[in-house]
Coordinates of C-alpha atoms in Angstrom, one line a residue:
M1014 CA 16.8 -21.9 -10.5
K1015 CA 15.5 -22.5 -7.0
Y1016 CA 12.0 -22.6 -5.6
V1017 CA 11.2 -20.0 -3.4
F1018 CA 8.0 -21.0 -0.8
I1019 CA 6.1 -17.6 -0.4
C1020 CA 4.3 -17.1 3.3
S1021 CA 2.4 -14.2 3.6
P1022 CA -1.1 -13.4 5.1
Y1023 CA -3.6 -13.7 2.7
R1024 CA -7.0 -13.8 4.5
P1025 CA -8.4 -10.3 5.6
V1026 CA -9.3 -10.4 9.4
G1027 CA -9.6 -6.1 9.9
E1028 CA -12.4 -4.0 10.2
D1029 CA -12.0 -3.3 6.7
P1030 CA -11.6 -6.9 4.8
E1031 CA -11.6 -6.1 1.2
T1032 CA -8.8 -3.0 1.4
E1033 CA -6.7 -5.9 3.4
L1034 CA -7.8 -8.4 1.3
R1035 CA -6.4 -6.7 -2.0
K1036 CA -3.3 -5.0 0.5
N1037 CA -2.3 -8.8 1.0
I1038 CA -2.1 -10.2 -2.5
D1039 CA -0.6 -7.0 -3.0
Q1040 CA 2.3 -8.0 -0.4
A1041 CA 2.2 -11.5 -2.3
K1042 CA 2.5 -9.9 -5.3
R1043 CA 6.1 -8.4 -4.6
A1044 CA 7.5 -11.1 -2.6
C1045 CA 6.9 -12.9 -5.9
R1046 CA 8.5 -10.6 -7.7
L1047 CA 11.6 -10.3 -5.7
A1048 CA 12.2 -13.9 -5.7
V1049 CA 12.6 -13.8 -9.1
S1050 CA 14.3 -10.2 -9.3
R1051 CA 16.9 -12.7 -7.5
G1052 CA 17.0 -15.5 -9.6
L1053 CA 14.2 -17.8 -7.8
I1054 CA 11.3 -18.8 -9.1
P1055 CA 8.3 -18.0 -6.4
L1056 CA 5.5 -20.9 -5.2
A1057 CA 2.5 -18.7 -3.8
P1058 CA -0.4 -21.1 -4.1
H1059 CA -2.6 -18.8 -1.6
L1060 CA -2.7 -16.5 -4.2
Y1061 CA -3.6 -19.4 -7.0
F1062 CA -6.7 -21.1 -4.7
D1063 CA -9.6 -19.5 -3.8
D1064 CA -9.0 -19.2 -0.3
N1065 CA -13.3 -18.8 -0.2
D1066 CA -13.7 -22.5 -1.5
P1067 CA -13.5 -25.2 0.6
Q1068 CA -12.5 -27.8 -2.1
E1069 CA -10.3 -24.8 -3.6
R1070 CA -8.9 -24.6 -0.2
K1071 CA -7.8 -28.8 0.8
F1072 CA -6.2 -28.3 -2.9
G1073 CA -3.7 -25.7 -1.8
K1074 CA -3.1 -27.2 1.0
N1075 CA -2.4 -30.5 -0.3
C1076 CA 0.1 -28.6 -2.9
I1077 CA 2.2 -27.0 -0.4
Q1078 CA 2.2 -29.8 1.4
T1079 CA 3.9 -32.0 -0.7
E1080 CA 6.2 -28.9 -2.5
I1081 CA 7.1 -29.0 1.0
Q1082 CA 8.3 -32.8 1.3

């Protein structure tokens, strides 16, 4: 199976951050399900790590950079 990197918005920037965050997470999950339905393994590190925790955010970014190379 091939891997696919899922890149989608995560951090809310609008006036209703709670709703926007939920919407962004749902969008990423839909993209992951679509990838699986096409026989791919989705990688969506922005769903795995807490974006508000600086250490986890840094770790997630490092994972992405390592995976892309």
